[in-house]
Amino acid sequence: MLFTLLLAITGVAAHGYVPQIKIGNEYIPGWDITKDPYTKPQPLRVVRGTKLDSGFISDVTSHDITCSIGNSALPPGPISATVAAGQTVTMLWNTWPIGHYGPVLNYMAKCPTSDCSTYKGDTGSPWFKIQQNVFENGEWASDTLAKSNFTYVVRIPSNIAPGSYLLRHENLALHGATNVGGAQFYPVCVQLNVTGGGSLTPSGLSFPGAYSAQDPGIHFNVYQGDAANEAYIAPGGHVYPGLT
């Protein structure tokens, strides 16, 4: 009864999570909050765990800003999804609400060993931004994701060095961000093995560290109209220069 009630509450509170990703023609299990947290032993998944209520991270100084709660229960063994440099990873959300206006931001960090499952990425500055979608054609990227069958396509840069990486894919909801601390962060981390590529080894961003609650892209009023939204500058800086 308690388990059923928990699932019911989870469903009501849900904003979204990523139970599946797609690379090429292959569908790969992500993290399913309705099953995976309750499975013992913990299942091996390439997507790290997110909050049981599909809830958000609000404190940009928290270590949960890196990979949600996924770093508090790392995968119990080595696992990664293989993707060629220049190929895409499709993030298949279970749902996402229209009106949680905001950008979709994507970062990567090279893992120090071939086994990303032991790496948290929450110290140093290993991260770099690879892609972002903000406000285009009168619509926030989060709404575009919601209207696209809850999917978002991340392209892996073609010239980064091969190896093991964390991909940090994030919905940033700004519907409550007129007040400092009102932004809602939904980071999802995926463990990847990148093949091919080049020799570029970007870095420079920290999570936590890259964001401040006072950043103009975090403390932002999305209800000012299209002109203001088109001038919006996302947090985390520009896409890393030189990526192809």
JSON list of C-alpha atoms in Angstrom, two decimals:
[
{"chain": "A", "resi": 1, "resn": "MET", "atom": "CA", "xyz": [0.00, 0.00, 0.00]},
{"chain": "A", "resi": 2, "resn": "LEU", "atom": "CA", "xyz": [2.81, 2.42, 0.94]},
{"chain": "A", "resi": 3, "resn": "PHE", "atom": "CA", "xyz": [4.70, 1.60, -2.29]},
{"chain": "A", "resi": 4, "resn": "THR", "atom": "CA", "xyz": [1.54, 2.18, -4.36]},
{"chain": "A", "resi": 5, "resn": "LEU", "atom": "CA", "xyz": [0.91, 5.47, -2.57]},
{"chain": "A", "resi": 6, "resn": "LEU", "atom": "CA", "xyz": [4.50, 6.56, -3.19]},
{"chain": "A", "resi": 7, "resn": "LEU", "atom": "CA", "xyz": [4.16, 5.87, -6.90]},
{"chain": "A", "resi": 8, "resn": "ALA", "atom": "CA", "xyz": [0.88, 7.79, -7.02]},
{"chain": "A", "resi": 9, "resn": "ILE", "atom": "CA", "xyz": [2.45, 10.80, -5.31]},
{"chain": "A", "resi": 10, "resn": "THR", "atom": "CA", "xyz": [5.45, 10.55, -7.62]},
{"chain": "A", "resi": 11, "resn": "GLY", "atom": "CA", "xyz": [3.20, 10.61, -10.68]},
{"chain": "A", "resi": 12, "resn": "VAL", "atom": "CA", "xyz": [1.32, 13.68, -9.48]},
{"chain": "A", "resi": 13, "resn": "ALA", "atom": "CA", "xyz": [4.49, 15.61, -8.68]},
{"chain": "A", "resi": 14, "resn": "ALA", "atom": "CA", "xyz": [6.37, 14.54, -11.79]},
{"chain": "A", "resi": 15, "resn": "HIS", "atom": "CA", "xyz": [8.02, 17.01, -14.09]},
{"chain": "A", "resi": 16, "resn": "GLY", "atom": "CA", "xyz": [9.93, 14.44, -16.09]},
{"chain": "A", "resi": 17, "resn": "TYR", "atom": "CA", "xyz": [12.84, 12.04, -16.19]},
{"chain": "A", "resi": 18, "resn": "VAL", "atom": "CA", "xyz": [14.78, 10.13, -18.86]},
{"chain": "A", "resi": 19, "resn": "PRO", "atom": "CA", "xyz": [13.87, 6.42, -18.85]},
{"chain": "A", "resi": 20, "resn": "GLN", "atom": "CA", "xyz": [15.43, 5.82, -22.25]},
{"chain": "A", "resi": 21, "resn": "ILE", "atom": "CA", "xyz": [17.96, 7.22, -24.71]},
{"chain": "A", "resi": 22, "resn": "LYS", "atom": "CA", "xyz": [18.53, 6.43, -28.37]},
{"chain": "A", "resi": 23, "resn": "ILE", "atom": "CA", "xyz": [21.83, 6.21, -30.25]},
{"chain": "A", "resi": 24, "resn": "GLY", "atom": "CA", "xyz": [21.53, 5.33, -33.91]},
{"chain": "A", "resi": 25, "resn": "ASN", "atom": "CA", "xyz": [18.80, 2.71, -34.10]},
{"chain": "A", "resi": 26, "resn": "GLU", "atom": "CA", "xyz": [19.42, 1.41, -30.58]},
{"chain": "A", "resi": 27, "resn": "TYR", "atom": "CA", "xyz": [17.17, 2.22, -27.64]},
{"chain": "A", "resi": 28, "resn": "ILE", "atom": "CA", "xyz": [19.07, 2.06, -24.35]},
{"chain": "A", "resi": 29, "resn": "PRO", "atom": "CA", "xyz": [17.44, 1.96, -20.90]},
{"chain": "A", "resi": 30, "resn": "GLY", "atom": "CA", "xyz": [17.85, 5.15, -18.92]},
{"chain": "A", "resi": 31, "resn": "TRP", "atom": "CA", "xyz": [16.74, 5.68, -15.31]},
{"chain": "A", "resi": 32, "resn": "ASP", "atom": "CA", "xyz": [13.11, 4.84, -14.61]},
{"chain": "A", "resi": 33, "resn": "ILE", "atom": "CA", "xyz": [12.08, 6.37, -11.28]},
{"chain": "A", "resi": 34, "resn": "THR", "atom": "CA", "xyz": [9.01, 4.12, -11.05]},
{"chain": "A", "resi": 35, "resn": "LYS", "atom": "CA", "xyz": [11.15, 0.94, -10.97]},
{"chain": "A", "resi": 36, "resn": "ASP", "atom": "CA", "xyz": [14.90, 1.36, -10.79]},
{"chain": "A", "resi": 37, "resn": "PRO", "atom": "CA", "xyz": [15.18, 2.95, -7.31]},
{"chain": "A", "resi": 38, "resn": "TYR", "atom": "CA", "xyz": [13.25, 0.01, -5.83]},
{"chain": "A", "resi": 39, "resn": "THR", "atom": "CA", "xyz": [15.18, -2.75, -7.59]},
{"chain": "A", "resi": 40, "resn": "LYS", "atom": "CA", "xyz": [17.81, -4.58, -5.54]},
{"chain": "A", "resi": 41, "resn": "PRO", "atom": "CA", "xyz": [20.59, -4.84, -6.39]},
{"chain": "A", "resi": 42, "resn": "GLN", "atom": "CA", "xyz": [20.68, -1.46, -8.12]},
{"chain": "A", "resi": 43, "resn": "PRO", "atom": "CA", "xyz": [20.39, -1.99, -11.89]},
{"chain": "A", "resi": 44, "resn": "LEU", "atom": "CA", "xyz": [23.20, -0.95, -14.19]},
{"chain": "A", "resi": 45, "resn": "ARG", "atom": "CA", "xyz": [22.07, 2.05, -16.21]},
{"chain": "A", "resi": 46, "resn": "VAL", "atom": "CA", "xyz": [23.95, 4.50, -18.43]},
{"chain": "A", "resi": 47, "resn": "VAL", "atom": "CA", "xyz": [21.71, 7.31, -17.13]},
{"chain": "A", "resi": 48, "resn": "ARG", "atom": "CA", "xyz": [22.30, 8.28, -13.50]},
{"chain": "A", "resi": 49, "resn": "GLY", "atom": "CA", "xyz": [19.45, 8.44, -11.05]},
{"chain": "A", "resi": 50, "resn": "THR", "atom": "CA", "xyz": [17.23, 11.49, -10.67]},
{"chain": "A", "resi": 51, "resn": "LYS", "atom": "CA", "xyz": [14.88, 12.49, -7.86]},
{"chain": "A", "resi": 52, "resn": "LEU", "atom": "CA", "xyz": [12.04, 10.12, -6.97]},
{"chain": "A", "resi": 53, "resn": "ASP", "atom": "CA", "xyz": [9.44, 12.83, -7.49]},
{"chain": "A", "resi": 54, "resn": "SER", "atom": "CA", "xyz": [11.09, 14.01, -10.73]},
{"chain": "A", "resi": 55, "resn": "GLY", "atom": "CA", "xyz": [11.80, 17.13, -8.73]},
{"chain": "A", "resi": 56, "resn": "PHE", "atom": "CA", "xyz": [14.33, 19.85, -9.31]},
{"chain": "A", "resi": 57, "resn": "ILE", "atom": "CA", "xyz": [17.55, 21.12, -7.83]},
{"chain": "A", "resi": 58, "resn": "SER", "atom": "CA", "xyz": [17.27, 24.73, -6.66]},
{"chain": "A", "resi": 59, "resn": "ASP", "atom": "CA", "xyz": [20.60, 25.33, -4.92]},
{"chain": "A", "resi": 60, "resn": "VAL", "atom": "CA", "xyz": [23.31, 26.00, -7.52]},
{"chain": "A", "resi": 61, "resn": "THR", "atom": "CA", "xyz": [25.99, 25.48, -4.85]},
{"chain": "A", "resi": 62, "resn": "SER", "atom": "CA", "xyz": [24.79, 21.96, -4.04]},
{"chain": "A", "resi": 63, "resn": "HIS", "atom": "CA", "xyz": [26.75, 19.00, -5.38]},
{"chain": "A", "resi": 64, "resn": "ASP", "atom": "CA", "xyz": [23.39, 17.73, -6.68]},
{"chain": "A", "resi": 65, "resn": "ILE", "atom": "CA", "xyz": [23.62, 20.42, -9.37]},
{"chain": "A", "resi": 66, "resn": "THR", "atom": "CA", "xyz": [26.18, 18.19, -11.11]},
{"chain": "A", "resi": 67, "resn": "CYS", "atom": "CA", "xyz": [24.06, 15.11, -11.81]},
{"chain": "A", "resi": 68, "resn": "SER", "atom": "CA", "xyz": [20.94, 15.49, -9.65]},
{"chain": "A", "resi": 69, "resn": "ILE", "atom": "CA", "xyz": [20.97, 12.75, -6.99]},
{"chain": "A", "resi": 70, "resn": "GLY", "atom": "CA", "xyz": [22.76, 10.37, -9.37]},
{"chain": "A", "resi": 71, "resn": "ASN", "atom": "CA", "xyz": [26.12, 10.89, -7.70]},
{"chain": "A", "resi": 72, "resn": "SER", "atom": "CA", "xyz": [24.79, 9.71, -4.34]},
{"chain": "A", "resi": 73, "resn": "ALA", "atom": "CA", "xyz": [24.14, 6.23, -5.78]},
{"chain": "A", "resi": 74, "resn": "LEU", "atom": "CA", "xyz": [26.68, 5.69, -8.53]},
{"chain": "A", "resi": 75, "resn": "PRO", "atom": "CA", "xyz": [26.22, 2.73, -10.90]},
{"chain": "A", "resi": 76, "resn": "PRO", "atom": "CA", "xyz": [27.29, -0.50, -9.17]},
{"chain": "A", "resi": 77, "resn": "GLY", "atom": "CA", "xyz": [29.65, -1.41, -12.02]},
{"chain": "A", "resi": 78, "resn": "PRO", "atom": "CA", "xyz": [31.20, -0.19, -15.26]},
{"chain": "A", "resi": 79, "resn": "ILE", "atom": "CA", "xyz": [28.66, 0.73, -17.95]},
{"chain": "A", "resi": 80, "resn": "SER", "atom": "CA", "xyz": [28.53, 3.19, -20.82]},
{"chain": "A", "resi": 81, "resn": "ALA", "atom": "CA", "xyz": [26.76, 3.77, -24.11]},
{"chain": "A", "resi": 82, "resn": "THR", "atom": "CA", "xyz": [29.00, 3.91, -27.16]},
{"chain": "A", "resi": 83, "resn": "VAL", "atom": "CA", "xyz": [28.56, 6.84, -29.54]},
{"chain": "A", "resi": 84, "resn": "ALA", "atom": "CA", "xyz": [30.73, 8.00, -32.41]},
{"chain": "A", "resi": 85, "resn": "ALA", "atom": "CA", "xyz": [32.02, 11.55, -32.37]},
{"chain": "A", "resi": 86, "resn": "GLY", "atom": "CA", "xyz": [29.68, 13.57, -34.57]},
{"chain": "A", "resi": 87, "resn": "GLN", "atom": "CA", "xyz": [26.77, 11.22, -33.85]},
{"chain": "A", "resi": 88, "resn": "THR", "atom": "CA", "xyz": [23.68, 12.12, -31.85]},
{"chain": "A", "resi": 89, "resn": "VAL", "atom": "CA", "xyz": [22.22, 11.00, -28.54]},
{"chain": "A", "resi": 90, "resn": "THR", "atom": "CA", "xyz": [18.46, 11.39, -28.33]},
{"chain": "A", "resi": 91, "resn": "MET", "atom": "CA", "xyz": [17.17, 12.03, -24.83]},
{"chain": "A", "resi": 92, "resn": "LEU", "atom": "CA", "xyz": [13.72, 10.48, -24.48]},
{"chain": "A", "resi": 93, "resn": "TRP", "atom": "CA", "xyz": [11.95, 12.13, -21.55]},
{"chain": "A", "resi": 94, "resn": "ASN", "atom": "CA", "xyz": [8.83, 10.45, -20.19]},
{"chain": "A", "resi": 95, "resn": "THR", "atom": "CA", "xyz": [7.08, 13.84, -20.09]},
{"chain": "A", "resi": 96, "resn": "TRP", "atom": "CA", "xyz": [7.72, 17.55, -19.68]},
{"chain": "A", "resi": 97, "resn": "PRO", "atom": "CA", "xyz": [5.14, 20.25, -18.85]},
{"chain": "A", "resi": 98, "resn": "ILE", "atom": "CA", "xyz": [4.33, 23.06, -21.23]},
{"chain": "A", "resi": 99, "resn": "GLY", "atom": "CA", "xyz": [4.92, 26.37, -19.48]},
{"chain": "A", "resi": 100, "resn": "HIS", "atom": "CA", "xyz": [8.10, 25.42, -17.59]},
{"chain": "A", "resi": 101, "resn": "TYR", "atom": "CA", "xyz": [9.77, 27.98, -19.81]},
{"chain": "A", "resi": 102, "resn": "GLY", "atom": "CA", "xyz": [13.52, 27.88, -20.21]},
{"chain": "A", "resi": 103, "resn": "PRO", "atom": "CA", "xyz": [16.59, 26.73, -22.12]},
{"chain": "A", "resi": 104, "resn": "VAL", "atom": "CA", "xyz": [17.96, 23.24, -22.66]},
{"chain": "A", "resi": 105, "resn": "LEU", "atom": "CA", "xyz": [21.70, 23.13, -21.93]},
{"chain": "A", "resi": 106, "resn": "ASN", "atom": "CA", "xyz": [24.23, 20.39, -22.65]},
{"chain": "A", "resi": 107, "resn": "TYR", "atom": "CA", "xyz": [27.73, 19.87, -21.28]},
{"chain": "A", "resi": 108, "resn": "MET", "atom": "CA", "xyz": [30.35, 17.13, -21.33]},
{"chain": "A", "resi": 109, "resn": "ALA", "atom": "CA", "xyz": [33.26, 16.19, -19.06]},
{"chain": "A", "resi": 110, "resn": "LYS", "atom": "CA", "xyz": [36.01, 13.70, -19.88]},
{"chain": "A", "resi": 111, "resn": "CYS", "atom": "CA", "xyz": [36.35, 11.04, -17.23]},
{"chain": "A", "resi": 112, "resn": "PRO", "atom": "CA", "xyz": [39.86, 10.51, -15.81]},
{"chain": "A", "resi": 113, "resn": "THR", "atom": "CA", "xyz": [39.73, 6.76, -16.48]},
{"chain": "A", "resi": 114, "resn": "SER", "atom": "CA", "xyz": [37.88, 4.48, -18.88]},
{"chain": "A", "resi": 115, "resn": "ASP", "atom": "CA", "xyz": [35.31, 3.76, -16.14]},
{"chain": "A", "resi": 116, "resn": "CYS", "atom": "CA", "xyz": [33.00, 6.76, -15.77]},
{"chain": "A", "resi": 117, "resn": "SER", "atom": "CA", "xyz": [30.81, 4.93, -13.26]},
{"chain": "A", "resi": 118, "resn": "THR", "atom": "CA", "xyz": [33.16, 5.93, -10.43]},
{"chain": "A", "resi": 119, "resn": "TYR", "atom": "CA", "xyz": [33.49, 9.57, -11.49]},
{"chain": "A", "resi": 120, "resn": "LYS", "atom": "CA", "xyz": [31.28, 12.32, -10.05]},
{"chain": "A", "resi": 121, "resn": "GLY", "atom": "CA", "xyz": [32.61, 15.32, -11.95]},
{"chain": "A", "resi": 122, "resn": "ASP", "atom": "CA", "xyz": [31.82, 17.60, -9.01]},
{"chain": "A", "resi": 123, "resn": "THR", "atom": "CA", "xyz": [35.36, 18.84, -8.35]},
{"chain": "A", "resi": 124, "resn": "GLY", "atom": "CA", "xyz": [37.80, 20.69, -10.55]},
{"chain": "A", "resi": 125, "resn": "SER", "atom": "CA", "xyz": [36.66, 22.21, -13.84]},
{"chain": "A", "resi": 126, "resn": "PRO", "atom": "CA", "xyz": [36.26, 19.31, -16.31]},
{"chain": "A", "resi": 127, "resn": "TRP", "atom": "CA", "xyz": [33.03, 20.48, -17.99]},
{"chain": "A", "resi": 128, "resn": "PHE", "atom": "CA", "xyz": [32.50, 22.26, -21.29]},
{"chain": "A", "resi": 129, "resn": "LYS", "atom": "CA", "xyz": [29.31, 23.34, -23.02]},
{"chain": "A", "resi": 130, "resn": "ILE", "atom": "CA", "xyz": [28.60, 21.54, -26.31]},
{"chain": "A", "resi": 131, "resn": "GLN", "atom": "CA", "xyz": [25.09, 22.70, -27.26]},
{"chain": "A", "resi": 132, "resn": "GLN", "atom": "CA", "xyz": [22.25, 24.90, -26.12]},
{"chain": "A", "resi": 133, "resn": "ASN", "atom": "CA", "xyz": [18.81, 25.89, -27.29]},
{"chain": "A", "resi": 134, "resn": "VAL", "atom": "CA", "xyz": [17.19, 28.93, -25.77]},
{"chain": "A", "resi": 135, "resn": "PHE", "atom": "CA", "xyz": [14.30, 30.98, -27.23]},
{"chain": "A", "resi": 136, "resn": "GLU", "atom": "CA", "xyz": [13.60, 30.66, -30.93]},
{"chain": "A", "resi": 137, "resn": "ASN", "atom": "CA", "xyz": [10.66, 31.51, -33.17]},
{"chain": "A", "resi": 138, "resn": "GLY", "atom": "CA", "xyz": [8.60, 32.69, -30.22]},
{"chain": "A", "resi": 139, "resn": "GLU", "atom": "CA", "xyz": [9.11, 29.53, -28.16]},
{"chain": "A", "resi": 140, "resn": "TRP", "atom": "CA", "xyz": [11.35, 28.41, -25.33]},
{"chain": "A", "resi": 141, "resn": "ALA", "atom": "CA", "xyz": [13.42, 25.27, -25.96]},
{"chain": "A", "resi": 142, "resn": "SER", "atom": "CA", "xyz": [11.70, 23.45, -23.10]},
{"chain": "A", "resi": 143, "resn": "ASP", "atom": "CA", "xyz": [8.32, 23.88, -24.79]},
{"chain": "A", "resi": 144, "resn": "THR", "atom": "CA", "xyz": [9.81, 22.72, -28.10]},
{"chain": "A", "resi": 145, "resn": "LEU", "atom": "CA", "xyz": [11.04, 19.59, -26.31]},
{"chain": "A", "resi": 146, "resn": "ALA", "atom": "CA", "xyz": [7.59, 19.01, -24.83]},
{"chain": "A", "resi": 147, "resn": "LYS", "atom": "CA", "xyz": [5.91, 19.41, -28.23]},
{"chain": "A", "resi": 148, "resn": "SER", "atom": "CA", "xyz": [8.45, 17.07, -29.88]},
{"chain": "A", "resi": 149, "resn": "ASN", "atom": "CA", "xyz": [7.19, 13.95, -28.14]},
{"chain": "A", "resi": 150, "resn": "PHE", "atom": "CA", "xyz": [9.39, 14.83, -25.14]},
{"chain": "A", "resi": 151, "resn": "THR", "atom": "CA", "xyz": [12.59, 14.30, -27.12]},
{"chain": "A", "resi": 152, "resn": "TYR", "atom": "CA", "xyz": [15.77, 16.32, -27.44]},
{"chain": "A", "resi": 153, "resn": "VAL", "atom": "CA", "xyz": [18.70, 15.51, -29.73]},
{"chain": "A", "resi": 154, "resn": "VAL", "atom": "CA", "xyz": [22.24, 16.14, -28.49]},
{"chain": "A", "resi": 155, "resn": "ARG", "atom": "CA", "xyz": [25.02, 16.10, -31.07]},
{"chain": "A", "resi": 156, "resn": "ILE", "atom": "CA", "xyz": [28.40, 14.89, -29.82]},
{"chain": "A", "resi": 157, "resn": "PRO", "atom": "CA", "xyz": [31.17, 17.13, -31.22]},
{"chain": "A", "resi": 158, "resn": "SER", "atom": "CA", "xyz": [33.11, 15.49, -34.02]},
{"chain": "A", "resi": 159, "resn": "ASN", "atom": "CA", "xyz": [36.57, 16.70, -33.00]},
{"chain": "A", "resi": 160, "resn": "ILE", "atom": "CA", "xyz": [36.79, 15.87, -29.29]},
{"chain": "A", "resi": 161, "resn": "ALA", "atom": "CA", "xyz": [39.27, 13.23, -28.23]},
{"chain": "A", "resi": 162, "resn": "PRO", "atom": "CA", "xyz": [37.90, 9.69, -27.95]},
{"chain": "A", "resi": 163, "resn": "GLY", "atom": "CA", "xyz": [37.30, 8.23, -24.52]},
{"chain": "A", "resi": 164, "resn": "SER", "atom": "CA", "xyz": [34.86, 8.09, -21.63]},
{"chain": "A", "resi": 165, "resn": "TYR", "atom": "CA", "xyz": [32.69, 11.11, -20.92]},
{"chain": "A", "resi": 166, "resn": "LEU", "atom": "CA", "xyz": [29.80, 12.27, -18.80]},
{"chain": "A", "resi": 167, "resn": "LEU", "atom": "CA", "xyz": [27.10, 14.06, -20.76]},
{"chain": "A", "resi": 168, "resn": "ARG", "atom": "CA", "xyz": [25.16, 16.55, -18.61]},
{"chain": "A", "resi": 169, "resn": "HIS", "atom": "CA", "xyz": [21.81, 17.32, -20.24]},
{"chain": "A", "resi": 170, "resn": "GLU", "atom": "CA", "xyz": [19.71, 19.92, -18.43]},
{"chain": "A", "resi": 171, "resn": "ASN", "atom": "CA", "xyz": [16.29, 21.48, -18.54]},
{"chain": "A", "resi": 172, "resn": "LEU", "atom": "CA", "xyz": [16.37, 24.84, -16.76]},
{"chain": "A", "resi": 173, "resn": "ALA", "atom": "CA", "xyz": [12.84, 25.95, -15.83]},
{"chain": "A", "resi": 174, "resn": "LEU", "atom": "CA", "xyz": [12.49, 29.70, -15.37]},
{"chain": "A", "resi": 175, "resn": "HIS", "atom": "CA", "xyz": [8.75, 30.10, -14.81]},
{"chain": "A", "resi": 176, "resn": "GLY", "atom": "CA", "xyz": [9.43, 30.99, -11.15]},
{"chain": "A", "resi": 177, "resn": "ALA", "atom": "CA", "xyz": [12.77, 32.71, -11.69]},
{"chain": "A", "resi": 178, "resn": "THR", "atom": "CA", "xyz": [11.56, 36.29, -11.21]},
{"chain": "A", "resi": 179, "resn": "ASN", "atom": "CA", "xyz": [12.68, 35.72, -7.61]},
{"chain": "A", "resi": 180, "resn": "VAL", "atom": "CA", "xyz": [16.26, 34.81, -6.74]},
{"chain": "A", "resi": 181, "resn": "GLY", "atom": "CA", "xyz": [16.32, 31.08, -6.00]},
{"chain": "A", "resi": 182, "resn": "GLY", "atom": "CA", "xyz": [13.19, 30.43, -8.03]},
{"chain": "A", "resi": 183, "resn": "ALA", "atom": "CA", "xyz": [14.89, 28.73, -10.99]},
{"chain": "A", "resi": 184, "resn": "GLN", "atom": "CA", "xyz": [14.49, 24.97, -11.24]},
{"chain": "A", "resi": 185, "resn": "PHE", "atom": "CA", "xyz": [17.35, 22.80, -12.52]},
{"chain": "A", "resi": 186, "resn": "TYR", "atom": "CA", "xyz": [16.76, 19.31, -13.92]},
{"chain": "A", "resi": 187, "resn": "PRO", "atom": "CA", "xyz": [20.21, 17.88, -14.77]},
{"chain": "A", "resi": 188, "resn": "VAL", "atom": "CA", "xyz": [20.51, 14.36, -16.19]},
{"chain": "A", "resi": 189, "resn": "CYS", "atom": "CA", "xyz": [23.92, 12.68, -16.57]},
{"chain": "A", "resi": 190, "resn": "VAL", "atom": "CA", "xyz": [24.70, 9.97, -19.13]},
{"chain": "A", "resi": 191, "resn": "GLN", "atom": "CA", "xyz": [27.83, 7.83, -19.26]},
{"chain": "A", "resi": 192, "resn": "LEU", "atom": "CA", "xyz": [29.25, 7.66, -22.78]},
{"chain": "A", "resi": 193, "resn": "ASN", "atom": "CA", "xyz": [32.15, 6.04, -24.58]},
{"chain": "A", "resi": 194, "resn": "VAL", "atom": "CA", "xyz": [33.03, 8.32, -27.51]},
{"chain": "A", "resi": 195, "resn": "THR", "atom": "CA", "xyz": [34.79, 6.70, -30.45]},
{"chain": "A", "resi": 196, "resn": "GLY", "atom": "CA", "xyz": [36.57, 8.31, -33.37]},
{"chain": "A", "resi": 197, "resn": "GLY", "atom": "CA", "xyz": [36.85, 12.05, -33.06]},
{"chain": "A", "resi": 198, "resn": "GLY", "atom": "CA", "xyz": [39.93, 14.22, -32.97]},
{"chain": "A", "resi": 199, "resn": "SER", "atom": "CA", "xyz": [42.35, 15.56, -30.39]},
{"chain": "A", "resi": 200, "resn": "LEU", "atom": "CA", "xyz": [40.46, 18.43, -28.76]},
{"chain": "A", "resi": 201, "resn": "THR", "atom": "CA", "xyz": [40.22, 18.09, -24.96]},
{"chain": "A", "resi": 202, "resn": "PRO", "atom": "CA", "xyz": [38.03, 20.96, -23.74]},
{"chain": "A", "resi": 203, "resn": "SER", "atom": "CA", "xyz": [37.35, 21.80, -20.09]},
{"chain": "A", "resi": 204, "resn": "GLY", "atom": "CA", "xyz": [36.98, 24.90, -17.93]},
{"chain": "A", "resi": 205, "resn": "LEU", "atom": "CA", "xyz": [33.58, 24.74, -16.22]},
{"chain": "A", "resi": 206, "resn": "SER", "atom": "CA", "xyz": [32.74, 23.44, -12.74]},
{"chain": "A", "resi": 207, "resn": "PHE", "atom": "CA", "xyz": [29.52, 21.97, -11.36]},
{"chain": "A", "resi": 208, "resn": "PRO", "atom": "CA", "xyz": [28.96, 23.30, -8.78]},
{"chain": "A", "resi": 209, "resn": "GLY", "atom": "CA", "xyz": [30.63, 26.59, -9.66]},
{"chain": "A", "resi": 210, "resn": "ALA", "atom": "CA", "xyz": [29.52, 27.51, -13.17]},
{"chain": "A", "resi": 211, "resn": "TYR", "atom": "CA", "xyz": [26.21, 28.95, -11.98]},
{"chain": "A", "resi": 212, "resn": "SER", "atom": "CA", "xyz": [25.28, 31.68, -9.53]},
{"chain": "A", "resi": 213, "resn": "ALA", "atom": "CA", "xyz": [21.75, 32.32, -8.28]},
{"chain": "A", "resi": 214, "resn": "GLN", "atom": "CA", "xyz": [22.20, 35.95, -9.37]},
{"chain": "A", "resi": 215, "resn": "ASP", "atom": "CA", "xyz": [23.24, 35.12, -12.95]},
{"chain": "A", "resi": 216, "resn": "PRO", "atom": "CA", "xyz": [21.04, 37.03, -15.42]},
{"chain": "A", "resi": 217, "resn": "GLY", "atom": "CA", "xyz": [20.25, 33.74, -17.15]},
{"chain": "A", "resi": 218, "resn": "ILE", "atom": "CA", "xyz": [19.06, 32.22, -13.87]},
{"chain": "A", "resi": 219, "resn": "HIS", "atom": "CA", "xyz": [17.34, 35.17, -12.18]},
{"chain": "A", "resi": 220, "resn": "PHE", "atom": "CA", "xyz": [15.19, 36.07, -15.18]},
{"chain": "A", "resi": 221, "resn": "ASN", "atom": "CA", "xyz": [11.60, 37.10, -15.87]},
{"chain": "A", "resi": 222, "resn": "VAL", "atom": "CA", "xyz": [10.28, 35.03, -18.80]},
{"chain": "A", "resi": 223, "resn": "TYR", "atom": "CA", "xyz": [7.05, 37.07, -18.93]},
{"chain": "A", "resi": 224, "resn": "GLN", "atom": "CA", "xyz": [8.52, 40.28, -20.38]},
{"chain": "A", "resi": 225, "resn": "GLY", "atom": "CA", "xyz": [7.71, 39.39, -23.98]},
{"chain": "A", "resi": 226, "resn": "ASP", "atom": "CA", "xyz": [9.48, 38.03, -27.02]},
{"chain": "A", "resi": 227, "resn": "ALA", "atom": "CA", "xyz": [12.04, 40.82, -27.36]},
{"chain": "A", "resi": 228, "resn": "ALA", "atom": "CA", "xyz": [13.39, 40.25, -23.85]},
{"chain": "A", "resi": 229, "resn": "ASN", "atom": "CA", "xyz": [13.32, 36.49, -24.28]},
{"chain": "A", "resi": 230, "resn": "GLU", "atom": "CA", "xyz": [15.23, 36.72, -27.56]},
{"chain": "A", "resi": 231, "resn": "ALA", "atom": "CA", "xyz": [17.91, 38.75, -25.75]},
{"chain": "A", "resi": 232, "resn": "TYR", "atom": "CA", "xyz": [18.21, 36.11, -23.01]},
{"chain": "A", "resi": 233, "resn": "ILE", "atom": "CA", "xyz": [21.74, 34.82, -22.37]},
{"chain": "A", "resi": 234, "resn": "ALA", "atom": "CA", "xyz": [21.94, 31.32, -20.89]},
{"chain": "A", "resi": 235, "resn": "PRO", "atom": "CA", "xyz": [24.16, 30.56, -17.89]},
{"chain": "A", "resi": 236, "resn": "GLY", "atom": "CA", "xyz": [27.33, 28.55, -18.27]},
{"chain": "A", "resi": 237, "resn": "GLY", "atom": "CA", "xyz": [28.80, 30.75, -20.97]},
{"chain": "A", "resi": 238, "resn": "HIS", "atom": "CA", "xyz": [29.04, 30.09, -24.68]},
{"chain": "A", "resi": 239, "resn": "VAL", "atom": "CA", "xyz": [29.43, 26.75, -26.41]},
{"chain": "A", "resi": 240, "resn": "TYR", "atom": "CA", "xyz": [33.13, 25.84, -26.18]},
{"chain": "A", "resi": 241, "resn": "PRO", "atom": "CA", "xyz": [34.95, 27.49, -29.11]},
{"chain": "A", "resi": 242, "resn": "GLY", "atom": "CA", "xyz": [36.37, 25.27, -31.82]},
{"chain": "A", "resi": 243, "resn": "LEU", "atom": "CA", "xyz": [33.92, 22.40, -31.48]},
{"chain": "A", "resi": 244, "resn": "THR", "atom": "CA", "xyz": [32.76, 20.96, -34.79]}
]
